Amino acid sequence: MIAGGVLAACGDSNNGNAGNTGAANTGNENAAANNAGGEAAAPSGDQVFRMNLTSEPPTLDPALMQDNVSGTVADGIFEGLTKNDKNGETVPGMAESWEVSEDGKTYTFKIRSDSKWSSGNPVTAHDFEFSWKRTLDPNAAKPAPYAYQLYYIEGAEAYNTGKGDAAGVGVKALDDTTLEVKLVNPTTYFLSLVNFYTYYPVDKVTVEKDPNWANEAATFSSNGPFKLTQWEHNAKVVIERNENYYGQADVKLDKVDFAMMADSNTELNNFNTDQLDWAGKPTGTIPGPQIDKLRKENDPQLKITDAASSYYYIFNQSKKPFNNAKVRKALSMSIDRQLLIDRVVLEGQKPAFGFVPPSITGAEKSFREETQETYFSENVDEAKTLLAEGLKEEGMDSFPATTLIYNTSDKHAKIATAITEMWKQNLGIEVKTEVQEWKVFLDNRTNLKYDIARAGWGADYNDPMTFLDLYITGSGNNDIGYKNADYDKLIKDAYASADKAERVKLLAQAEKILIDDMAVMPVYYDTSSSLVKAYVKDAFMTYNGNINYNYAYISK
Amino acid sequence: MIRFIGRRFLNILLSLFVLATLTFFLMQAVPGNPFLDEKTPKAAQEALKAFYGLDKPLWQQYLVYLGNIVQGDLGISYKTPGQTVTQIISQSFLYSAKLGIFAIIVSVIVGVALGMISAMYNRKLIDKFAVVISILGISIPNFVVASVTQYYIGAEWRWLPVSGLNSPLGYVLPTFALSALPIAFIARLTRSSMLEVLTADYIRTAKAKGMSPLRITLRHGLRNAILPVVTYLGPMSANIITGGVVVEKIYNVPGLGQFFTNSVTNRDYPLIMGITLFYAVILMFARFLADIGYAMVDPRMKKSSKGG
């Protein structure tokens, strides 16, 4: 899921740079206190929850979604085959049960028959088949930017790219309550995938009747705990309890009010004057200096969680001397990550010596716990030797003129300045820094027009694969020019494996290659910070720093 | 006169055409496309480009665009495909205009009053005080005024809402932030022209006849002294209504200002074009009206239009 979309303008500039998450707090002592859920309290007072989206949701049609402002609203008004329970575990949602075939490639979902759309139509297996094929339709009214999220399904990619047809797509409603899904590979995390917004169903009857159904509250139909009741474009969104939802008993809020405040100081002032119950991540921002202040004051309203997101630097490996692993290692080993976090970023992140963040699950425990925590250590002397050797191997006498690019943000600027200063002090090399506007930056990065660049990646789903398949040869996200046949093979084997433990082993080997090569230079694992009023209970952050307010209640 | 107006009008159309053309090609020249995104695969980006006709040669896109504007069709926003550009502009401009009109009214009333008092008590303490206030008003940018008043009056002392236009009280702070500068400017204009007028012969006559100073100022002074303010009104109104970007952001007013910058960062081409043209039309018509105003007031202009 995209970890961004924070300011409409910067909305885009923050899109996907999970690294932008403003957070503070050094330890995770706060993370424990993060879910107000543990406290037993009865709902009292107005059951209205107010939070800030920062900007207008670009769309509320799951097929067209690609940002987390839209996703934050969608997570309340839609429900997929599975959902998260109060502890963030994947549990049955619209599907009350399922069976998985021996080879792990065929899922048969039993759709519950006691839930209806807010329009009153029953939710059926046909809705799911219709919705997924609609998203994949190459001749859709508007192309779906995230259609590729469905490529796990057999025939999906072929249909979406015009090489196949709808009948070849492996999703089929056998009857009103039975949905059969055939996958390309045994995808061990498929059950958590179907909880992602691209997999949300839409109301077939409503959509077929009115192609513009998703543009206004009046014509909207959804199947989640809440329904859309007011959408004043660019001003506010209101969702209210959906009486047609099967899980009524779990829904305690009557209403969620989403504001669209673009200014982070305005958001904070509104929180402080009790006009908002939740500020900051995932869709808002707490001004950076304020986080540091709140942390020092030990403000109990400040909550900090892991965001399943990595902040790192990338090297253009099609360019000398960055094609040389020794040079890349030298740069990576000569910075002090903890110092950077404590003195510059000030948001309680964890220094990264691997690529997959700690909140990503492995076979049983977290992937980091099950594999190596660190793949290298910081060592200035070794870095110096490596740099000298690397440059010599490339036939260079000295480190060439190099520029580090990053996109507009105070935080990225501070980090870039600190890291280049560390390189200067420890290795005696000059690296210039250059700020670029988000889309210009992305354009340069994807086209390999850079030397060193900032990067950040937030998890799309809870599996190490969401990070590790970025850098296989030919991946659309391989913007570092990395090519390693061994690495590619490990990832391909992991795709094909239905055995969780074996997959983790394969992925760990792949990660080791990636970091041994220093194909990317990890800086830190990111956190998300938010301000939550004490009377808000059971609203929590998911593994990747998104909010779940579906079980929340107010206890004043 | 009619020929003058006609010429002016043609001028505006020509300027709009040049502006539309320049903006169109400049915005396309900026690197990055509207659908460029870390998590959107290239193939999907290409499909979206083709859907919106961005895969065609630039000159074709340009002709199609011109054709559409002539028919009054500004297109669909790429960022929020559920909304047309016309919808976005008309909905959000309503907020900007409402707030702007309040700010204009407040600016004129307070500014003129302050200027008058200043002139009546020329060089006295109250005048010096007014001068200091107007210098502050002119030199402090409106976003500073907005942030500071929001923090103290809204968040610290809680006298007024922090942001939003949900209640009449919500208008107070943003109106103040928007009108601080025009108030100061109008006050200075009024003061200086009033001082000039107050030394005129007919004022002395009025004084000699024993009229009260207040009556003299209001009846004979203000009427003549207000002319420069009236001419300033046109550009000021356009500036207030179109220039509230930061104030709107701080006070969370869902006005047009936010889209002006966001559309560019999003490369939302139709919205960039739509807003640029809309603002241009407003500014040009404000000047157009002012020009007609001058023409009607200035006797030389009358003469030349009669003669020609």
PDB file of N, CA and C in Angstrom, chain A residues 291-377:
ATOM      1  N   ILE A 291       7.083  16.862  16.982  1.00  0.00           N
ATOM      2  CA  ILE A 291       7.206  15.467  17.409  1.00  0.00           C
ATOM      3  C   ILE A 291       8.307  15.351  18.447  1.00  0.00           C
ATOM      4  N   ASP A 292       9.413  16.022  18.159  1.00  0.00           N
ATOM      5  CA  ASP A 292      10.544  15.971  19.073  1.00  0.00           C
ATOM      6  C   ASP A 292      10.148  16.542  20.435  1.00  0.00           C
ATOM      7  N   LYS A 293       9.406  17.629  20.406  1.00  0.00           N
ATOM      8  CA  LYS A 293       8.972  18.281  21.633  1.00  0.00           C
ATOM      9  C   LYS A 293       8.029  17.362  22.416  1.00  0.00           C
ATOM     10  N   LEU A 294       7.045  16.782  21.700  1.00  0.00           N
ATOM     11  CA  LEU A 294       6.085  15.886  22.364  1.00  0.00           C
ATOM     12  C   LEU A 294       6.783  14.680  22.974  1.00  0.00           C
ATOM     13  N   ARG A 295       7.799  14.194  22.296  1.00  0.00           N
ATOM     14  CA  ARG A 295       8.540  13.038  22.793  1.00  0.00           C
ATOM     15  C   ARG A 295       9.255  13.381  24.080  1.00  0.00           C
ATOM     16  N   LYS A 296       9.885  14.556  24.079  1.00  0.00           N
ATOM     17  CA  LYS A 296      10.619  14.969  25.275  1.00  0.00           C
ATOM     18  C   LYS A 296       9.682  15.188  26.443  1.00  0.00           C
ATOM     19  N   GLU A 297       8.455  15.628  26.135  1.00  0.00           N
ATOM     20  CA  GLU A 297       7.476  15.839  27.213  1.00  0.00           C
ATOM     21  C   GLU A 297       6.780  14.542  27.607  1.00  0.00           C
ATOM     22  N   ASN A 298       7.100  13.447  26.925  1.00  0.00           N
ATOM     23  CA  ASN A 298       6.443  12.165  27.167  1.00  0.00           C
ATOM     24  C   ASN A 298       4.939  12.258  27.049  1.00  0.00           C
ATOM     25  N   ASP A 299       4.477  12.970  26.050  1.00  0.00           N
ATOM     26  CA  ASP A 299       3.041  13.141  25.861  1.00  0.00           C
ATOM     27  C   ASP A 299       2.390  11.782  25.588  1.00  0.00           C
ATOM     28  N   PRO A 300       1.441  11.360  26.457  1.00  0.00           N
ATOM     29  CA  PRO A 300       0.833  10.033  26.262  1.00  0.00           C
ATOM     30  C   PRO A 300      -0.012   9.947  24.991  1.00  0.00           C
ATOM     31  N   GLN A 301      -0.337  11.089  24.407  1.00  0.00           N
ATOM     32  CA  GLN A 301      -1.150  11.050  23.186  1.00  0.00           C
ATOM     33  C   GLN A 301      -0.329  10.663  21.964  1.00  0.00           C
ATOM     34  N   LEU A 302       1.000  10.791  22.080  1.00  0.00           N
ATOM     35  CA  LEU A 302       1.872  10.479  20.952  1.00  0.00           C
ATOM     36  C   LEU A 302       2.084   8.973  20.849  1.00  0.00           C
ATOM     37  N   LYS A 303       1.701   8.417  19.699  1.00  0.00           N
ATOM     38  CA  LYS A 303       1.845   6.973  19.491  1.00  0.00           C
ATOM     39  C   LYS A 303       2.814   6.735  18.335  1.00  0.00           C
ATOM     40  N   ILE A 304       3.748   5.836  18.566  1.00  0.00           N
ATOM     41  CA  ILE A 304       4.712   5.558  17.506  1.00  0.00           C
ATOM     42  C   ILE A 304       4.736   4.068  17.196  1.00  0.00           C
ATOM     43  N   THR A 305       4.602   3.742  15.915  1.00  0.00           N
ATOM     44  CA  THR A 305       4.607   2.324  15.523  1.00  0.00           C
ATOM     45  C   THR A 305       5.537   2.109  14.342  1.00  0.00           C
ATOM     46  N   ASP A 306       5.949   0.866  14.171  1.00  0.00           N
ATOM     47  CA  ASP A 306       6.720   0.509  12.986  1.00  0.00           C
ATOM     48  C   ASP A 306       5.818   0.652  11.772  1.00  0.00           C
ATOM     49  N   ALA A 307       6.433   1.070  10.674  1.00  0.00           N
ATOM     50  CA  ALA A 307       5.601   1.354   9.510  1.00  0.00           C
ATOM     51  C   ALA A 307       5.797   0.380   8.357  1.00  0.00           C
ATOM     52  N   ALA A 308       6.547  -0.699   8.555  1.00  0.00           N
ATOM     53  CA  ALA A 308       6.824  -1.649   7.460  1.00  0.00           C
ATOM     54  C   ALA A 308       7.350  -0.921   6.242  1.00  0.00           C
ATOM     55  N   SER A 309       8.332  -0.070   6.500  1.00  0.00           N
ATOM     56  CA  SER A 309       8.840   0.750   5.421  1.00  0.00           C
ATOM     57  C   SER A 309      10.336   0.961   5.613  1.00  0.00           C
ATOM     58  N   SER A 310      11.069   0.909   4.512  1.00  0.00           N
ATOM     59  CA  SER A 310      12.520   1.077   4.567  1.00  0.00           C
ATOM     60  C   SER A 310      12.926   2.393   3.927  1.00  0.00           C
ATOM     61  N   TYR A 311      13.864   3.066   4.572  1.00  0.00           N
ATOM     62  CA  TYR A 311      14.427   4.299   4.024  1.00  0.00           C
ATOM     63  C   TYR A 311      15.840   3.951   3.608  1.00  0.00           C
ATOM     64  N   TYR A 312      16.182   4.177   2.356  1.00  0.00           N
ATOM     65  CA  TYR A 312      17.502   3.757   1.899  1.00  0.00           C
ATOM     66  C   TYR A 312      18.008   4.624   0.763  1.00  0.00           C
ATOM     67  N   TYR A 313      19.269   4.438   0.432  1.00  0.00           N
ATOM     68  CA  TYR A 313      19.852   5.154  -0.693  1.00  0.00           C
ATOM     69  C   TYR A 313      20.165   4.152  -1.782  1.00  0.00           C
ATOM     70  N   ILE A 314      20.040   4.586  -3.019  1.00  0.00           N
ATOM     71  CA  ILE A 314      20.363   3.689  -4.130  1.00  0.00           C
ATOM     72  C   ILE A 314      21.476   4.284  -4.977  1.00  0.00           C
ATOM     73  N   PHE A 315      22.222   3.391  -5.609  1.00  0.00           N
ATOM     74  CA  PHE A 315      23.331   3.814  -6.466  1.00  0.00           C
ATOM     75  C   PHE A 315      22.992   3.451  -7.902  1.00  0.00           C
ATOM     76  N   ASN A 316      23.388   4.288  -8.817  1.00  0.00           N
ATOM     77  CA  ASN A 316      23.190   3.985 -10.226  1.00  0.00           C
ATOM     78  C   ASN A 316      24.297   3.029 -10.667  1.00  0.00           C
ATOM     79  N   GLN A 317      23.945   1.751 -10.740  1.00  0.00           N
ATOM     80  CA  GLN A 317      24.980   0.753 -10.981  1.00  0.00           C
ATOM     81  C   GLN A 317      25.363   0.598 -12.446  1.00  0.00           C
ATOM     82  N   SER A 318      24.758   1.451 -13.296  1.00  0.00           N
ATOM     83  CA  SER A 318      25.186   1.417 -14.690  1.00  0.00           C
ATOM     84  C   SER A 318      26.289   2.452 -14.890  1.00  0.00           C
ATOM     85  N   LYS A 319      26.735   3.050 -13.778  1.00  0.00           N
ATOM     86  CA  LYS A 319      27.683   4.145 -13.872  1.00  0.00           C
ATOM     87  C   LYS A 319      28.908   3.842 -13.009  1.00  0.00           C
ATOM     88  N   LYS A 320      30.075   4.157 -13.495  1.00  0.00           N
ATOM     89  CA  LYS A 320      31.297   4.008 -12.703  1.00  0.00           C
ATOM     90  C   LYS A 320      31.355   5.087 -11.636  1.00  0.00           C
ATOM     91  N   PRO A 321      31.860   4.898 -10.477  1.00  0.00           N
ATOM     92  CA  PRO A 321      32.369   3.641  -9.910  1.00  0.00           C
ATOM     93  C   PRO A 321      31.294   2.858  -9.152  1.00  0.00           C
ATOM     94  N   PHE A 322      30.004   3.252  -9.321  1.00  0.00           N
ATOM     95  CA  PHE A 322      28.958   2.618  -8.498  1.00  0.00           C
ATOM     96  C   PHE A 322      28.584   1.220  -8.969  1.00  0.00           C
ATOM     97  N   ASN A 323      29.180   0.806 -10.100  1.00  0.00           N
ATOM     98  CA  ASN A 323      29.003  -0.576 -10.531  1.00  0.00           C
ATOM     99  C   ASN A 323      29.843  -1.505  -9.653  1.00  0.00           C
ATOM    100  N   ASN A 324      30.765  -0.910  -8.886  1.00  0.00           N
ATOM    101  CA  ASN A 324      31.681  -1.696  -8.061  1.00  0.00           C
ATOM    102  C   ASN A 324      31.139  -1.874  -6.647  1.00  0.00           C
ATOM    103  N   ALA A 325      30.933  -3.133  -6.253  1.00  0.00           N
ATOM    104  CA  ALA A 325      30.320  -3.406  -4.946  1.00  0.00           C
ATOM    105  C   ALA A 325      31.160  -2.860  -3.795  1.00  0.00           C
ATOM    106  N   LYS A 326      32.500  -2.851  -3.969  1.00  0.00           N
ATOM    107  CA  LYS A 326      33.361  -2.354  -2.891  1.00  0.00           C
ATOM    108  C   LYS A 326      33.109  -0.872  -2.623  1.00  0.00           C
ATOM    109  N   VAL A 327      32.913  -0.126  -3.703  1.00  0.00           N
ATOM    110  CA  VAL A 327      32.647   1.304  -3.548  1.00  0.00           C
ATOM    111  C   VAL A 327      31.318   1.513  -2.820  1.00  0.00           C
ATOM    112  N   ARG A 328      30.327   0.742  -3.241  1.00  0.00           N
ATOM    113  CA  ARG A 328      29.007   0.880  -2.610  1.00  0.00           C
ATOM    114  C   ARG A 328      29.090   0.509  -1.128  1.00  0.00           C
ATOM    115  N   LYS A 329      29.818  -0.566  -0.836  1.00  0.00           N
ATOM    116  CA  LYS A 329      29.975  -0.978   0.554  1.00  0.00           C
ATOM    117  C   LYS A 329      30.673   0.089   1.375  1.00  0.00           C
ATOM    118  N   ALA A 330      31.717   0.659   0.783  1.00  0.00           N
ATOM    119  CA  ALA A 330      32.471   1.693   1.492  1.00  0.00           C
ATOM    120  C   ALA A 330      31.543   2.826   1.910  1.00  0.00           C
ATOM    121  N   LEU A 331      30.671   3.251   0.973  1.00  0.00           N
ATOM    122  CA  LEU A 331      29.758   4.344   1.293  1.00  0.00           C
ATOM    123  C   LEU A 331      28.788   3.928   2.388  1.00  0.00           C
ATOM    124  N   SER A 332      28.335   2.684   2.323  1.00  0.00           N
ATOM    125  CA  SER A 332      27.348   2.222   3.290  1.00  0.00           C
ATOM    126  C   SER A 332      27.942   2.021   4.684  1.00  0.00           C
ATOM    127  N   MET A 333      29.216   1.566   4.730  1.00  0.00           N
ATOM    128  CA  MET A 333      29.822   1.257   6.023  1.00  0.00           C
ATOM    129  C   MET A 333      30.382   2.483   6.733  1.00  0.00           C
ATOM    130  N   SER A 334      30.422   3.605   6.023  1.00  0.00           N
ATOM    131  CA  SER A 334      31.091   4.765   6.619  1.00  0.00           C
ATOM    132  C   SER A 334      30.133   5.785   7.207  1.00  0.00           C
ATOM    133  N   ILE A 335      28.850   5.407   7.332  1.00  0.00           N
ATOM    134  CA  ILE A 335      27.946   6.356   7.995  1.00  0.00           C
ATOM    135  C   ILE A 335      27.513   5.776   9.344  1.00  0.00           C
ATOM    136  N   ASP A 336      27.112   6.670  10.239  1.00  0.00           N
ATOM    137  CA  ASP A 336      26.672   6.247  11.567  1.00  0.00           C
ATOM    138  C   ASP A 336      25.153   6.401  11.634  1.00  0.00           C
ATOM    139  N   ARG A 337      24.452   5.277  11.443  1.00  0.00           N
ATOM    140  CA  ARG A 337      22.997   5.334  11.339  1.00  0.00           C
ATOM    141  C   ARG A 337      22.312   5.753  12.646  1.00  0.00           C
ATOM    142  N   GLN A 338      22.792   5.205  13.770  1.00  0.00           N
ATOM    143  CA  GLN A 338      22.160   5.543  15.043  1.00  0.00           C
ATOM    144  C   GLN A 338      22.307   7.033  15.348  1.00  0.00           C
ATOM    145  N   LEU A 339      23.490   7.547  15.050  1.00  0.00           N
ATOM    146  CA  LEU A 339      23.728   8.972  15.283  1.00  0.00           C
ATOM    147  C   LEU A 339      22.782   9.818  14.427  1.00  0.00           C
ATOM    148  N   LEU A 340      22.634   9.371  13.180  1.00  0.00           N
ATOM    149  CA  LEU A 340      21.740  10.072  12.249  1.00  0.00           C
ATOM    150  C   LEU A 340      20.310  10.111  12.801  1.00  0.00           C
ATOM    151  N   ILE A 341      19.871   8.978  13.327  1.00  0.00           N
ATOM    152  CA  ILE A 341      18.507   8.899  13.853  1.00  0.00           C
ATOM    153  C   ILE A 341      18.352   9.759  15.112  1.00  0.00           C
ATOM    154  N   ASP A 342      19.345   9.653  16.004  1.00  0.00           N
ATOM    155  CA  ASP A 342      19.244  10.372  17.277  1.00  0.00           C
ATOM    156  C   ASP A 342      19.415  11.878  17.159  1.00  0.00           C
ATOM    157  N   ARG A 343      20.241  12.296  16.199  1.00  0.00           N
ATOM    158  CA  ARG A 343      20.539  13.733  16.128  1.00  0.00           C
ATOM    159  C   ARG A 343      19.833  14.449  14.994  1.00  0.00           C
ATOM    160  N   VAL A 344      19.497  13.716  13.940  1.00  0.00           N
ATOM    161  CA  VAL A 344      18.967  14.402  12.758  1.00  0.00           C
ATOM    162  C   VAL A 344      17.498  14.057  12.496  1.00  0.00           C
ATOM    163  N   VAL A 345      17.193  12.786  12.400  1.00  0.00           N
ATOM    164  CA  VAL A 345      15.824  12.413  12.036  1.00  0.00           C
ATOM    165  C   VAL A 345      14.902  12.539  13.246  1.00  0.00           C
ATOM    166  N   LEU A 346      15.395  12.218  14.406  1.00  0.00           N
ATOM    167  CA  LEU A 346      14.696  12.437  15.683  1.00  0.00           C
ATOM    168  C   LEU A 346      13.323  11.788  15.757  1.00  0.00           C
ATOM    169  N   GLU A 347      13.118  10.674  15.065  1.00  0.00           N
ATOM    170  CA  GLU A 347      11.777  10.121  15.059  1.00  0.00           C
ATOM    171  C   GLU A 347      11.733   8.656  15.470  1.00  0.00           C
ATOM    172  N   GLY A 348      12.750   8.236  16.223  1.00  0.00           N
ATOM    173  CA  GLY A 348      12.711   6.901  16.795  1.00  0.00           C
ATOM    174  C   GLY A 348      12.762   5.742  15.821  1.00  0.00           C
ATOM    175  N   GLN A 349      13.334   5.961  14.640  1.00  0.00           N
ATOM    176  CA  GLN A 349      13.451   4.854  13.694  1.00  0.00           C
ATOM    177  C   GLN A 349      14.509   3.867  14.166  1.00  0.00           C
ATOM    178  N   LYS A 350      14.601   2.740  13.470  1.00  0.00           N
ATOM    179  CA  LYS A 350      15.622   1.763  13.820  1.00  0.00           C
ATOM    180  C   LYS A 350      16.656   1.714  12.711  1.00  0.00           C
ATOM    181  N   PRO A 351      17.948   1.707  13.073  1.00  0.00           N
ATOM    182  CA  PRO A 351      18.974   1.634  12.034  1.00  0.00           C
ATOM    183  C   PRO A 351      18.816   0.339  11.239  1.00  0.00           C
ATOM    184  N   ALA A 352      19.005   0.391   9.932  1.00  0.00           N
ATOM    185  CA  ALA A 352      18.773  -0.781   9.090  1.00  0.00           C
ATOM    186  C   ALA A 352      20.081  -1.350   8.568  1.00  0.00           C
ATOM    187  N   PHE A 353      20.270  -2.639   8.808  1.00  0.00           N
ATOM    188  CA  PHE A 353      21.429  -3.348   8.248  1.00  0.00           C
ATOM    189  C   PHE A 353      20.935  -4.510   7.388  1.00  0.00           C
ATOM    190  N   GLY A 354      19.670  -4.411   6.982  1.00  0.00           N
ATOM    191  CA  GLY A 354      19.044  -5.353   6.073  1.00  0.00           C
ATOM    192  C   GLY A 354      18.037  -4.555   5.275  1.00  0.00           C
ATOM    193  N   PHE A 355      17.198  -5.216   4.505  1.00  0.00           N
ATOM    194  CA  PHE A 355      16.270  -4.460   3.660  1.00  0.00           C
ATOM    195  C   PHE A 355      14.814  -4.606   4.091  1.00  0.00           C
ATOM    196  N   VAL A 356      14.458  -5.772   4.639  1.00  0.00           N
ATOM    197  CA  VAL A 356      13.067  -6.022   5.006  1.00  0.00           C
ATOM    198  C   VAL A 356      12.820  -5.523   6.433  1.00  0.00           C
ATOM    199  N   PRO A 357      11.850  -4.621   6.614  1.00  0.00           N
ATOM    200  CA  PRO A 357      11.607  -4.045   7.945  1.00  0.00           C
ATOM    201  C   PRO A 357      11.098  -5.076   8.957  1.00  0.00           C
ATOM    202  N   PRO A 358      11.293  -4.798  10.245  1.00  0.00           N
ATOM    203  CA  PRO A 358      10.987  -5.770  11.300  1.00  0.00           C
ATOM    204  C   PRO A 358       9.512  -6.144  11.409  1.00  0.00           C
ATOM    205  N   SER A 359       8.586  -5.297  10.936  1.00  0.00           N
ATOM    206  CA  SER A 359       7.176  -5.654  11.136  1.00  0.00           C
ATOM    207  C   SER A 359       6.647  -6.592  10.053  1.00  0.00           C
ATOM    208  N   ILE A 360       7.505  -6.990   9.121  1.00  0.00           N
ATOM    209  CA  ILE A 360       7.075  -7.934   8.086  1.00  0.00           C
ATOM    210  C   ILE A 360       7.179  -9.371   8.622  1.00  0.00           C
ATOM    211  N   THR A 361       6.120 -10.138   8.392  1.00  0.00           N
ATOM    212  CA  THR A 361       6.052 -11.491   8.910  1.00  0.00           C
ATOM    213  C   THR A 361       6.829 -12.478   8.052  1.00  0.00           C
ATOM    214  N   GLY A 362       7.468 -13.433   8.720  1.00  0.00           N
ATOM    215  CA  GLY A 362       8.129 -14.529   8.019  1.00  0.00           C
ATOM    216  C   GLY A 362       7.195 -15.729   7.979  1.00  0.00           C
ATOM    217  N   ALA A 363       7.708 -16.899   8.378  1.00  0.00           N
ATOM    218  CA  ALA A 363       6.853 -18.080   8.380  1.00  0.00           C
ATOM    219  C   ALA A 363       5.933 -18.060   9.608  1.00  0.00           C
ATOM    220  N   GLU A 364       6.529 -17.820  10.776  1.00  0.00           N
ATOM    221  CA  GLU A 364       5.741 -17.754  12.003  1.00  0.00           C
ATOM    222  C   GLU A 364       5.907 -16.414  12.703  1.00  0.00           C
ATOM    223  N   LYS A 365       7.165 -16.128  13.031  1.00  0.00           N
ATOM    224  CA  LYS A 365       7.464 -14.855  13.693  1.00  0.00           C
ATOM    225  C   LYS A 365       7.765 -13.803  12.633  1.00  0.00           C
ATOM    226  N   SER A 366       8.447 -12.736  13.037  1.00  0.00           N
ATOM    227  CA  SER A 366       8.774 -11.738  12.024  1.00  0.00           C
ATOM    228  C   SER A 366       9.950 -12.244  11.187  1.00  0.00           C
ATOM    229  N   PHE A 367       9.999 -11.793   9.959  1.00  0.00           N
ATOM    230  CA  PHE A 367      11.055 -12.214   9.044  1.00  0.00           C
ATOM    231  C   PHE A 367      12.433 -11.896   9.610  1.00  0.00           C
ATOM    232  N   ARG A 368      12.567 -10.741  10.231  1.00  0.00           N
ATOM    233  CA  ARG A 368      13.861 -10.351  10.796  1.00  0.00           C
ATOM    234  C   ARG A 368      14.288 -11.301  11.916  1.00  0.00           C
ATOM    235  N   GLU A 369      13.355 -11.675  12.759  1.00  0.00           N
ATOM    236  CA  GLU A 369      13.691 -12.590  13.861  1.00  0.00           C
ATOM    237  C   GLU A 369      14.080 -13.966  13.337  1.00  0.00           C
ATOM    238  N   GLU A 370      13.426 -14.390  12.262  1.00  0.00           N
ATOM    239  CA  GLU A 370      13.681 -15.726  11.742  1.00  0.00           C
ATOM    240  C   GLU A 370      14.953 -15.805  10.905  1.00  0.00           C
ATOM    241  N   THR A 371      15.445 -14.650  10.482  1.00  0.00           N
ATOM    242  CA  THR A 371      16.648 -14.651   9.643  1.00  0.00           C
ATOM    243  C   THR A 371      17.712 -13.818  10.345  1.00  0.00           C
ATOM    244  N   GLN A 372      18.684 -13.378   9.556  1.00  0.00           N
ATOM    245  CA  GLN A 372      19.739 -12.567  10.143  1.00  0.00           C
ATOM    246  C   GLN A 372      19.226 -11.161  10.434  1.00  0.00           C
ATOM    247  N   GLU A 373      19.565 -10.604  11.580  1.00  0.00           N
ATOM    248  CA  GLU A 373      19.147  -9.232  11.866  1.00  0.00           C
ATOM    249  C   GLU A 373      19.977  -8.244  11.059  1.00  0.00           C
ATOM    250  N   THR A 374      21.276  -8.534  10.981  1.00  0.00           N
ATOM    251  CA  THR A 374      22.158  -7.601  10.282  1.00  0.00           C
ATOM    252  C   THR A 374      23.055  -8.362   9.306  1.00  0.00           C
ATOM    253  N   TYR A 375      23.367  -7.707   8.195  1.00  0.00           N
ATOM    254  CA  TYR A 375      24.226  -8.341   7.198  1.00  0.00           C
ATOM    255  C   TYR A 375      25.602  -7.684   7.107  1.00  0.00           C
ATOM    256  N   PHE A 376      25.753  -6.572   7.788  1.00  0.00           N
ATOM    257  CA  PHE A 376      27.057  -5.900   7.772  1.00  0.00           C
ATOM    258  C   PHE A 376      27.131  -4.981   8.978  1.00  0.00           C
ATOM    259  N   SER A 377      28.306  -4.435   9.210  1.00  0.00           N
ATOM    260  CA  SER A 377      28.405  -3.471  10.297  1.00  0.00           C
ATOM    261  C   SER A 377      29.136  -2.229   9.807  1.00  0.00           C
TER     262      SER A 377
END
